[in-house]
Coordinates of C-alpha atoms in Angstrom, one line a residue:
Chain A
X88 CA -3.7 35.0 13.2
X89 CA -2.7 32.5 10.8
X90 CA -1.9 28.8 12.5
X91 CA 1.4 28.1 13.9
X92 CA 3.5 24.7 15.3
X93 CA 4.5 25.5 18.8
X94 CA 7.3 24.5 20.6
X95 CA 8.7 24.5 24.6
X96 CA 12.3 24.3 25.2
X97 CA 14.0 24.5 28.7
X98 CA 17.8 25.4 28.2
X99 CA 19.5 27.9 25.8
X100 CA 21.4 25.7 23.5
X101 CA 18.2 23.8 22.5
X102 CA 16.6 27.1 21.9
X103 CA 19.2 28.5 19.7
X104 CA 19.3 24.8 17.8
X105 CA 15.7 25.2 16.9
X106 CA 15.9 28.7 15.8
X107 CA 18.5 28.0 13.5
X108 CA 16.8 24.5 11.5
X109 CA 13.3 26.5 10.8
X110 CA 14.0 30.1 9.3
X111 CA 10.2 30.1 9.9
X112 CA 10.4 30.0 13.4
X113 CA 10.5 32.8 15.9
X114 CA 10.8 32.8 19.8
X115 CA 8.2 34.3 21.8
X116 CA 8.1 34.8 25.7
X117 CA 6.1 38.2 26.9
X118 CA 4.1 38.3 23.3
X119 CA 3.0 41.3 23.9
X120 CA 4.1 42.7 20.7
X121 CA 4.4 39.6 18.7
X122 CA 1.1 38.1 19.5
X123 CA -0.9 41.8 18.6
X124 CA 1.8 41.7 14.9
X125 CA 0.0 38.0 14.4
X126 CA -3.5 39.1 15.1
X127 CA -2.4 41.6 12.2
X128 CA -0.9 39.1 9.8
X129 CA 2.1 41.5 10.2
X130 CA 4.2 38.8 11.3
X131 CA 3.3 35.4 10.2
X132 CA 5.8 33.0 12.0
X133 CA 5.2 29.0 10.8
X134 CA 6.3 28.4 14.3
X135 CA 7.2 29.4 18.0
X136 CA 9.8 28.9 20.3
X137 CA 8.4 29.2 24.0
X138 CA 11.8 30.4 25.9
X139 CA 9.8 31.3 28.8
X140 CA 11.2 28.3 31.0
X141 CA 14.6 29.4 29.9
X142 CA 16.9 30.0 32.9
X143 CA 17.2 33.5 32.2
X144 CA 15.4 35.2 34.5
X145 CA 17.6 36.4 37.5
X146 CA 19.1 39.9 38.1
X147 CA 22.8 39.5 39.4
X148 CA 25.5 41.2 40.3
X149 CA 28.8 41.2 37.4
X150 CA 32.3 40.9 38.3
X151 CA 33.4 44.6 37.4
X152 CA 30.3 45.9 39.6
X153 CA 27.5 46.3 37.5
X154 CA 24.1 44.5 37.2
X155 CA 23.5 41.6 34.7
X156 CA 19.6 41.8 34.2
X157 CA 18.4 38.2 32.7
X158 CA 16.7 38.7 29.3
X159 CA 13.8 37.1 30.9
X160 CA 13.1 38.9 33.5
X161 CA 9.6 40.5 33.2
X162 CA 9.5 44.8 33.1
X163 CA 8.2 45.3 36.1
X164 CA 10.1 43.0 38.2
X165 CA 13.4 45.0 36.8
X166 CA 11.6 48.8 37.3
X167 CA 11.0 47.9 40.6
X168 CA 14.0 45.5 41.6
X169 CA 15.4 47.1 44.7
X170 CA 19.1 47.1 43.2
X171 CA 17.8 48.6 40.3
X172 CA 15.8 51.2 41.9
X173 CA 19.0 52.2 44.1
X174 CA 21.2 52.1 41.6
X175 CA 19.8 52.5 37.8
X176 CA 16.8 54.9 38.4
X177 CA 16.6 56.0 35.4
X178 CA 16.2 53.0 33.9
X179 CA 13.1 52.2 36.8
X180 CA 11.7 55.4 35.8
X181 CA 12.1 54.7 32.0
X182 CA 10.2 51.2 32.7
X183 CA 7.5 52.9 34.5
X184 CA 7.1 55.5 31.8
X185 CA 6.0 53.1 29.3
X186 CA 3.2 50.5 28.2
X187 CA 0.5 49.7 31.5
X188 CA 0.7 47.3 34.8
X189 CA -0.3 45.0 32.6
X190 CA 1.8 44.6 29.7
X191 CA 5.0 45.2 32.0
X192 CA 3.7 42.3 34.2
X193 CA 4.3 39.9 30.5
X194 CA 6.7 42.0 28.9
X195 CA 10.3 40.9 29.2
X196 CA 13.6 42.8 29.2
X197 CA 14.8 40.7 25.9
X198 CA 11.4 41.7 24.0
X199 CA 11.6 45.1 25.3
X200 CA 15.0 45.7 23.2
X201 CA 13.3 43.2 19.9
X202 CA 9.6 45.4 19.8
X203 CA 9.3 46.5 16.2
X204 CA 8.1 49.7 15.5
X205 CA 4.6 51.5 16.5
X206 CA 4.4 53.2 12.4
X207 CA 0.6 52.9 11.6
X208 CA 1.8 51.8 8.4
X209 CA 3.6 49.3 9.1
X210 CA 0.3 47.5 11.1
X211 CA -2.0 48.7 8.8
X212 CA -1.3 45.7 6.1
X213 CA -3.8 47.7 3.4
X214 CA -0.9 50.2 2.9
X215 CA 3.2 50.2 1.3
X216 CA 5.8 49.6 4.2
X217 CA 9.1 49.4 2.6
X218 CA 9.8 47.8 7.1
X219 CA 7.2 45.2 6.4
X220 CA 7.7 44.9 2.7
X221 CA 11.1 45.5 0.9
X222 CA 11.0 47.5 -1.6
X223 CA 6.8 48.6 -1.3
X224 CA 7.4 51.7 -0.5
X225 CA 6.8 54.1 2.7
X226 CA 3.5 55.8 3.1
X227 CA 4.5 57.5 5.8
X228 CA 6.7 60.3 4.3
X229 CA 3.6 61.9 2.7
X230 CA 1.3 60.6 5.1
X231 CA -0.3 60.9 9.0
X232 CA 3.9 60.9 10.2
X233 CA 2.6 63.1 13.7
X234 CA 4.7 60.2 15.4
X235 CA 8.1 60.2 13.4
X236 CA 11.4 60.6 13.3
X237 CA 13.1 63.5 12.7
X238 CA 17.0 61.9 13.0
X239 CA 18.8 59.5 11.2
X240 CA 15.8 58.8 8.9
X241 CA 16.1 57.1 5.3
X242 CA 14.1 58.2 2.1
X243 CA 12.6 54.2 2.7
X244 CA 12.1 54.6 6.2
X245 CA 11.0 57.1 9.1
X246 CA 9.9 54.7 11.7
X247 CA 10.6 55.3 15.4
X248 CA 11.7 52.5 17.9
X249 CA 9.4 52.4 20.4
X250 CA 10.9 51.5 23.9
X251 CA 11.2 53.7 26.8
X252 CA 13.3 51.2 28.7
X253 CA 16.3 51.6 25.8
X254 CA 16.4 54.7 25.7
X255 CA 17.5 54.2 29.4
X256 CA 19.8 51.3 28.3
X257 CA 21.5 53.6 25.6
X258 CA 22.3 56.3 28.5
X259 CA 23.4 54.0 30.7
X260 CA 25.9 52.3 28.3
X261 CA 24.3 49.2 28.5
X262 CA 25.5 45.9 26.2
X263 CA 23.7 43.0 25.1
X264 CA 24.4 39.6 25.6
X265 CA 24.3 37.1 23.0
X266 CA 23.9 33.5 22.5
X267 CA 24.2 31.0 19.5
X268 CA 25.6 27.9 18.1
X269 CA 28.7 29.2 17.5
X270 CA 29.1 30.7 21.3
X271 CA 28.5 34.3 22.8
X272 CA 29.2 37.7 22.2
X273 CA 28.3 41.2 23.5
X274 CA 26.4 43.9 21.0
X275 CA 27.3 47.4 22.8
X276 CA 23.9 49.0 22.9
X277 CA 24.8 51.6 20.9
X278 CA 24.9 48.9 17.9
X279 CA 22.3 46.8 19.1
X280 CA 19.5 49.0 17.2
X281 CA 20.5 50.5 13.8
X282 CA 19.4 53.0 11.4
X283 CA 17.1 52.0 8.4
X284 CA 19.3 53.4 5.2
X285 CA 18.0 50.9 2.4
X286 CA 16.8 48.1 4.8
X287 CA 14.3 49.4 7.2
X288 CA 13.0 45.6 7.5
X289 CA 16.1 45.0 9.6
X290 CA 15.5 46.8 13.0
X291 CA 19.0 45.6 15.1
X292 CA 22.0 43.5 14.6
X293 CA 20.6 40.2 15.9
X294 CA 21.2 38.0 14.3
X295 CA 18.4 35.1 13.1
X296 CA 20.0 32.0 15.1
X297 CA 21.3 34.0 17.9
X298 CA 19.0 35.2 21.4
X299 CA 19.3 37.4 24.2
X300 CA 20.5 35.9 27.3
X301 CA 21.4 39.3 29.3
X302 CA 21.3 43.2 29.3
X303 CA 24.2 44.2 31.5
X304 CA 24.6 47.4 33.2
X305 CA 27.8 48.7 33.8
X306 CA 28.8 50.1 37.4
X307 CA 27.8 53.9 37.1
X308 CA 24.6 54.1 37.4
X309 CA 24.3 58.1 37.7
X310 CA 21.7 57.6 40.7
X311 CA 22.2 61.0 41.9
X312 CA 21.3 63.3 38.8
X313 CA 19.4 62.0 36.7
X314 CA 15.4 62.1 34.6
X315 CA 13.5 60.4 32.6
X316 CA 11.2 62.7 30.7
X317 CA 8.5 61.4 28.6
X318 CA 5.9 63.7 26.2
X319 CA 3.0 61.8 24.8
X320 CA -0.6 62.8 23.6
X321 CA -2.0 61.4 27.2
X322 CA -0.3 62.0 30.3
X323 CA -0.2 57.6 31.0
X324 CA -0.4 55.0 28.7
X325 CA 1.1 56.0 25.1
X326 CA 4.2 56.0 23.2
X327 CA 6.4 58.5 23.2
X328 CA 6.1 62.1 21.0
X329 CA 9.7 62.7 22.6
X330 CA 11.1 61.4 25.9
X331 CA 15.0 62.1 27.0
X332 CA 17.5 60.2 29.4
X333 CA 19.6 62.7 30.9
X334 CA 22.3 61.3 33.6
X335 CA 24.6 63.3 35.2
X336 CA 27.8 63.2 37.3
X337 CA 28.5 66.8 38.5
X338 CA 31.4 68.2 40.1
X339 CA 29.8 71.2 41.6
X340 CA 28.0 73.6 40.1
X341 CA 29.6 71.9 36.8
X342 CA 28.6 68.6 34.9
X343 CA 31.6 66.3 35.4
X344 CA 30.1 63.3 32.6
X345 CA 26.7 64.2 30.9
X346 CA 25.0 61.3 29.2
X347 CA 22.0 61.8 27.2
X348 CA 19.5 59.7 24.7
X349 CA 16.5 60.3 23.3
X350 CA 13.3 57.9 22.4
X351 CA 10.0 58.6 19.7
X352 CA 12.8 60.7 17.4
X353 CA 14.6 58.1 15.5
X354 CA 14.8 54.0 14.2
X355 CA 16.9 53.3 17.2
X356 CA 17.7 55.1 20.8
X357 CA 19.5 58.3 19.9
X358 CA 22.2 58.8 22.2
X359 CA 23.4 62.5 21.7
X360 CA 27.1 62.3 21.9
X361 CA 27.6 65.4 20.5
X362 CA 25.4 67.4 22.8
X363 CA 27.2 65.5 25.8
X364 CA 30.8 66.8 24.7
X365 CA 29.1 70.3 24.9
X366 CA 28.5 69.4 28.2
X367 CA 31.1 67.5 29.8
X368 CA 33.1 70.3 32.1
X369 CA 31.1 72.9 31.6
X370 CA 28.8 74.6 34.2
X371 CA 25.0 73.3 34.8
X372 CA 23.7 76.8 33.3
X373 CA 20.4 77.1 31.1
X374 CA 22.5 78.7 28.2
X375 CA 24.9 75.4 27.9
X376 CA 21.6 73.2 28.3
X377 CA 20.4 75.3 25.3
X378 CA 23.4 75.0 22.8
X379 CA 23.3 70.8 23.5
X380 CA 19.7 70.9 22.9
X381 CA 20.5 72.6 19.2
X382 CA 23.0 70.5 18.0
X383 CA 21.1 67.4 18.7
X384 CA 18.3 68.6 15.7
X385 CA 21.4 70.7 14.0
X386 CA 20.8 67.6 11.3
X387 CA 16.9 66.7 12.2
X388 CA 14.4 66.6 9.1
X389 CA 11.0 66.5 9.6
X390 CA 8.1 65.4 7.4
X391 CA 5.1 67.9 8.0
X392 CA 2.9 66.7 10.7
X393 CA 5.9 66.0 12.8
X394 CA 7.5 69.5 12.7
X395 CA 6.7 70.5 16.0
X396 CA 9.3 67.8 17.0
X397 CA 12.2 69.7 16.7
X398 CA 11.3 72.4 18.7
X399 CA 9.6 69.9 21.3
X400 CA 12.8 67.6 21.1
X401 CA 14.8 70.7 22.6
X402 CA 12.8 72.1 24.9
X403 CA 12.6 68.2 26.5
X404 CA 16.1 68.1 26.4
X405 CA 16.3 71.1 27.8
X406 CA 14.3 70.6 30.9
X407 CA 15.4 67.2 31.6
X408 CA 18.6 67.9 32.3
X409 CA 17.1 70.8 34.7
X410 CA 15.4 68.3 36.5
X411 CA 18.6 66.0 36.4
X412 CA 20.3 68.8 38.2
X413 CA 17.6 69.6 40.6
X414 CA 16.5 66.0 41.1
X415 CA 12.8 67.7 41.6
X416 CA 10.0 65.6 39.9
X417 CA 8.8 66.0 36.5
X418 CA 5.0 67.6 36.7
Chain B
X862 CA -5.0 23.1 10.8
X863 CA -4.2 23.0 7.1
X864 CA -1.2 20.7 7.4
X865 CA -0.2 20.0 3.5
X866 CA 3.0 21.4 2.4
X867 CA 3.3 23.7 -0.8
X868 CA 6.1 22.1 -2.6
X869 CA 9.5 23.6 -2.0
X870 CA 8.6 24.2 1.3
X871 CA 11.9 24.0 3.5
X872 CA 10.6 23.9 6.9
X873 CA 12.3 21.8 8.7
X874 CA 9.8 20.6 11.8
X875 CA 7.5 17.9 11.2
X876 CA 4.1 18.3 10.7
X877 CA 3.1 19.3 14.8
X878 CA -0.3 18.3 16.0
X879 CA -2.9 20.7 15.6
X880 CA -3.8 21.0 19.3
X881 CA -1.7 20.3 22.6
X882 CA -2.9 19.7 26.2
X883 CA -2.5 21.7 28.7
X884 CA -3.0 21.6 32.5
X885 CA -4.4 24.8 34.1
X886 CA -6.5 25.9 37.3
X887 CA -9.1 28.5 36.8
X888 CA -10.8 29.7 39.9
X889 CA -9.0 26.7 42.0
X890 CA -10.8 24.8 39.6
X891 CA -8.2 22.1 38.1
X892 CA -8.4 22.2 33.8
X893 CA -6.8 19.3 31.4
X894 CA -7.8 21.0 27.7
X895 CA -7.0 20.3 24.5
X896 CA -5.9 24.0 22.7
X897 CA -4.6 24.8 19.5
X898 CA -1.4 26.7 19.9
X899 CA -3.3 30.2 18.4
X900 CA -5.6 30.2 21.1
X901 CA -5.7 33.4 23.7
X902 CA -6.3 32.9 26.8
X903 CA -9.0 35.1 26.5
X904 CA -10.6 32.7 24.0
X905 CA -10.4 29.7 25.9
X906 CA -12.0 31.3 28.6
X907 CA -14.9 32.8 26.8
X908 CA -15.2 30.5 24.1
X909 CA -14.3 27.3 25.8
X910 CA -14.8 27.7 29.2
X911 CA -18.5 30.2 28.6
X912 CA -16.6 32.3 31.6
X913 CA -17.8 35.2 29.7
X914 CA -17.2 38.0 32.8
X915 CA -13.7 38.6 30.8
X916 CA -14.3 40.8 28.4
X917 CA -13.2 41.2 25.1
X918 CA -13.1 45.1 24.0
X919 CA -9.9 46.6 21.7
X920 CA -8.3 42.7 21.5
X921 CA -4.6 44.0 21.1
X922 CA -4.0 45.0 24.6
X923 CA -5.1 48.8 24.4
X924 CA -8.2 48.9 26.5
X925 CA -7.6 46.1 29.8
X926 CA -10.8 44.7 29.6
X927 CA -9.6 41.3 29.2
X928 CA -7.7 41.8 32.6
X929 CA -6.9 38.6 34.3
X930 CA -4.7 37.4 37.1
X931 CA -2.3 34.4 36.5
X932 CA -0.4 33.2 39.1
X933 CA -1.9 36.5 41.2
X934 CA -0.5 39.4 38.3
X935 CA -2.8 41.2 36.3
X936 CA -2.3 40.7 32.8
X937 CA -3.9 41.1 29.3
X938 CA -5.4 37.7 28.4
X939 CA -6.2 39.4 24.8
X940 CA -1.8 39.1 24.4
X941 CA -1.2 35.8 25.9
X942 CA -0.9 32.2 24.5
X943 CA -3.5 29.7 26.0
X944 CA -0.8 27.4 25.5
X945 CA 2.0 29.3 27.4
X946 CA 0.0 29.2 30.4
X947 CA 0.7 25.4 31.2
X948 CA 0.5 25.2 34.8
X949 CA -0.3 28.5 35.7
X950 CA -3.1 29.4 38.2
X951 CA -5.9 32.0 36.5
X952 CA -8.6 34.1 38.6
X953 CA -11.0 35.7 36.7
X954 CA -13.6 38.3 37.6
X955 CA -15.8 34.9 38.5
X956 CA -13.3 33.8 40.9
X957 CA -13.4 36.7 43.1
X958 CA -16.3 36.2 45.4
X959 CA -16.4 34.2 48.0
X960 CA -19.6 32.3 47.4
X961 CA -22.5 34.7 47.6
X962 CA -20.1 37.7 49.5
X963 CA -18.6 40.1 47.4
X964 CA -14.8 40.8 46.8
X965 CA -14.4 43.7 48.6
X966 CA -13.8 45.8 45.4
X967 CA -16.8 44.3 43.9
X968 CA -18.7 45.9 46.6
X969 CA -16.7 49.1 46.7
X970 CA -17.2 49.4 43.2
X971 CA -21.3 48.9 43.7
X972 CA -21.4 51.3 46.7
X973 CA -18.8 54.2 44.6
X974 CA -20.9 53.5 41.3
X975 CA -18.0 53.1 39.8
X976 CA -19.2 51.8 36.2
X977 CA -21.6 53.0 33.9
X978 CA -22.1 50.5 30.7
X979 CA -20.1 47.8 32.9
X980 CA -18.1 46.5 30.3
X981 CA -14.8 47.2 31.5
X982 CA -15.6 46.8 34.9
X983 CA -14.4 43.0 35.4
X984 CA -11.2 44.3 33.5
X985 CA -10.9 47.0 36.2
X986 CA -11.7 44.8 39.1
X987 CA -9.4 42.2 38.4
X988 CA -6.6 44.9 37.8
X989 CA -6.9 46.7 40.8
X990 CA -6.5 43.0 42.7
X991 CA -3.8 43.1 40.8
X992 CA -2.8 46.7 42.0
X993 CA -3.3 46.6 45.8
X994 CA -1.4 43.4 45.6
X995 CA 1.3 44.8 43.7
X996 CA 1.9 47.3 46.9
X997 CA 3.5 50.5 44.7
X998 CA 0.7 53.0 45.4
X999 CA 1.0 55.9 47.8
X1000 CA -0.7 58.6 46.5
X1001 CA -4.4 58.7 44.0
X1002 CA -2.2 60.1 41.4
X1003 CA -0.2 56.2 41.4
X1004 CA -3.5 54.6 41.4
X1005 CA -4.8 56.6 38.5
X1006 CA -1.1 56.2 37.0
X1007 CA -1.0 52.6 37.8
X1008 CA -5.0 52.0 36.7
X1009 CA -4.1 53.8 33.4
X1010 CA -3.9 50.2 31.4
X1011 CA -7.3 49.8 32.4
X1012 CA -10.0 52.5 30.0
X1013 CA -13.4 53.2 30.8
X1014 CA -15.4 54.8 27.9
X1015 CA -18.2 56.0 30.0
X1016 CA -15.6 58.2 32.2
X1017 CA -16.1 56.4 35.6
X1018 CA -12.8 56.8 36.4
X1019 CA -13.6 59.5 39.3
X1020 CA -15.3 56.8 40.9
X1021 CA -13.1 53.7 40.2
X1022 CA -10.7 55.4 42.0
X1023 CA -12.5 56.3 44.8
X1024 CA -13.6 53.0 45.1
X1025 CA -10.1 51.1 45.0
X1026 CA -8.9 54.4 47.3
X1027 CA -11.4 52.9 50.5
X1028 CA -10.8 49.5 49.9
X1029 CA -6.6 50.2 50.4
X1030 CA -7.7 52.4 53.3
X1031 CA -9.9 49.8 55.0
X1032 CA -7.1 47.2 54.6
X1033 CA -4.3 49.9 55.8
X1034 CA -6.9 50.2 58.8
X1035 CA -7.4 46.7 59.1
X1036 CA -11.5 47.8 59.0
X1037 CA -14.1 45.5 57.3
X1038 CA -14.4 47.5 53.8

């Protein structure tokens, strides 16, 4: 780890002051990614900004009904907030699918959304990474890619994002709150996280000077149908090959809204609008579940090691939203 | 710290002192230290402190066996700032006993044999504190699920289970584990 200044601040606008005088400086609260990318001179920051004593870290009702879940707010104390529980599930379930006890103990919900990719490259500081070096090129295209993306990739770039908990977040229609200087604004999740194209280095649309205050939820929650289906290598305790959000309003035997996103496939949460208007109206039958799941990968490329993907990506998608019409739990 | 400045460096921040102090208790044992910000926690016990019980294995939170409670939640002291933890309350796997009587795990993990090279043990002791405390488990498939942060090279895990599994029951039963 190379040496660092360190710095406490207690309220937002002196956090987003210091930010903005030292383009060397980065905020850190959980750590649990940022402190493993110092121990691997990935990231290198010349100082950090403890926001930990921020007052950020309450889960509250909004005024158009939803939940406004404080940036600060550790994993677990969201996955098992009772509101949360009764309301977002999902997004409980999608918590509790990833990292350990541990590391959702530290982790908050700010860093959960900011956690840079799990590439090998990209850690492995021996090898090109056009993500941790512009322009240095990606090993991973003709390399070990088992844990790739097969959508929305770039010919620099076919990292995955991480998260479990955004891939919840990008089902549930979640938006981001934002602080700087110059005031707030709101990121919709779906443009929080971004594609690599020609600069994988950039993972979202934060900007340098600006920090996460809030993740609100908006008032459906689809608590009645809905699963969280994760595939790894281990059944606890890894990152996702392919995991799938499904959420579900149905009117009957027929899906009234379908929502559904998938995580360990692309640079950012993939939410598969187009499979979801093949849904919408139509009845909850194995056949329909089948034509969503192909036009989700009707685009998908993969790279070799990560072919089995596409097949794997469909058949999850496929038996997610089974269970998310069944409500039974995933084996 | 190196605390020259290449020229044309822009950073704004004066030059910080190298180290900071912090207050912490450890054990209910009250700390002043001086720590450079870099420090883990896990360093300044081991390498500061000589309380050696916390364990160093994969260092990038992977393996648990630096497994610590702050403030009475298992975390990975690997992962955390020394610094950050101004104020906090630690226990580490020394803090458990009370005096010469086992934890209650400690035991349950002697009487289940629920270790083989020991290493990770402290790690899995002070995260199934952690567990039982946390009060999500109803079934051994939520301990295992819930223990899974915690890895055990030698494969003890039929064991570690078993052993957390009759200390929850003893305290369900309110029966001297």
């Amino acid at each position: 780890m190379n040496n660092f200044s360190y710095t406490r601040v207690s309220d937002v606008a002196s956090a987003v002051r210091e930010v903005a005088a030292d383009s060397t400086a980065k905020f850190i609260a959980g750590g649990t990614n940022l402190v493993d990318l110092m121990k691997e001179n990935v990231a290198r920051p010349g100082r950090l900004i403890d926001i930990t004593q921020l007052p950020l870290n309450r889960i509250q009702g909004t005024e158009d009904g939803g939940l406004r879940l404080g940036a600060l707010v550790r994993n677990a104390d969201t996955a098992y907030d009772e509101t949360v529980r009764a309301r977002y599930p999902l997004l409980s379930k999608a918590i509790l699918a990833g990292a350990s006890a541990q590391l959702r103990n530290m982790a908050t919900n700010g860093g959960n959304l900011m956690q840079r990719t799990r590439c090998y490259y990209f850690y492995d500081t021996a090898t090109p990474c056009n993500k941790r070096k512009p322009g240095a090129g990606c090993s991973a295209i003709y390399g070990f890619n088992r844990i790739h993306a097969i959508l929305g990739a770039s010919d620099q770039c076919i990292a995955t994002h991480p998260s479990d908990m955004c891939v919840a977040l990008a089902a549930l229609e979640a938006s981001v709150q934002v602080q700087s200087s110059e005031g707030q604004r709101q990121i919709p999740f779906a443009k929080f996280h971004r594609l690599p194209g020609d600069t994988p280095q950039i993972d979202n649309t934060l900007q340098p000077y600006e920090i996460i205050t809030a993740i609100d939820l908006p008032p459906r929650g689809f608590a009645e149908n809905y699963c969280y289906l994760k595939l790894r290598d281990r059944a606890s305790y890894a990152f996702a090959l392919v995991s799938v959000a499904a959420a579900l309003e149905m009117d009957g035997d027929c899906i009234g809204t379908a929502r559904l996103a998938l995580g360990g496939v692309a640079h950012k949460p993939w939410r598969a609008s187009d499979a979801e208007e093949i849904l919408n109206g139509k009845p909850a039958t194995l056949e329909n579940f089948k034509q969503a799941a192909a036009a989700v990968v009707r685009h998908a490329k993969s790279y070799g090691e990560n072919d089995f993907k596409i097949e794997l990506a469909q058949n999850v998608i496929v038996r997610a939203l089974q269970l998310a019409v069944s409500m039974e739990q995933p084996a | 710290m190196n605390q020259s400045r290449a020229p044309g460096d822009e950073r704004a921040s004066p030059c910080p002192p190298a180290t900071h102090s912090i207050r912490l208790e450890i054990n209910g044992t009250a700390h002043t230290l001086d720590v450079a910000p870099w420090t883990t926690l896990l360093d300044l016990l081991r390498e500061h402190l000589d309380l050696t019980g916390t364990k160093k294995g994969c260092d990038h939170g992977q393996c648990g066996a630096c497994t610590v409670l702050v403030d009475g939640r298992r975390i990975n002291a690997c992962l955390s700032l020394a610094i950050m933890q101004h104020g906090a309350s630690i226990t580490t796997i020394e803090g458990l006993a009370d005096g010469d009587t086992l934890h209650p795990l400690q035991r349950a993990f002697v009487e289940h044999d629920a270790f083989q090279c020991g290493y990770c043990t402290p790690g899995q002791i002070c995260s199934a504190v952690g567990l039982i405390d946390e009060g999500h488990v109803q079934t051994r498939d939520d301990i295992r699920e819930l223990m899974s942060g915690n890895i055990c090279r030698c494969g003890a895990y039929p064991n570690i289970v078993a052993a957390i599994e009759q200390v929850m029951a003893a305290a369900r039963d309110g029966t001297p584990s």
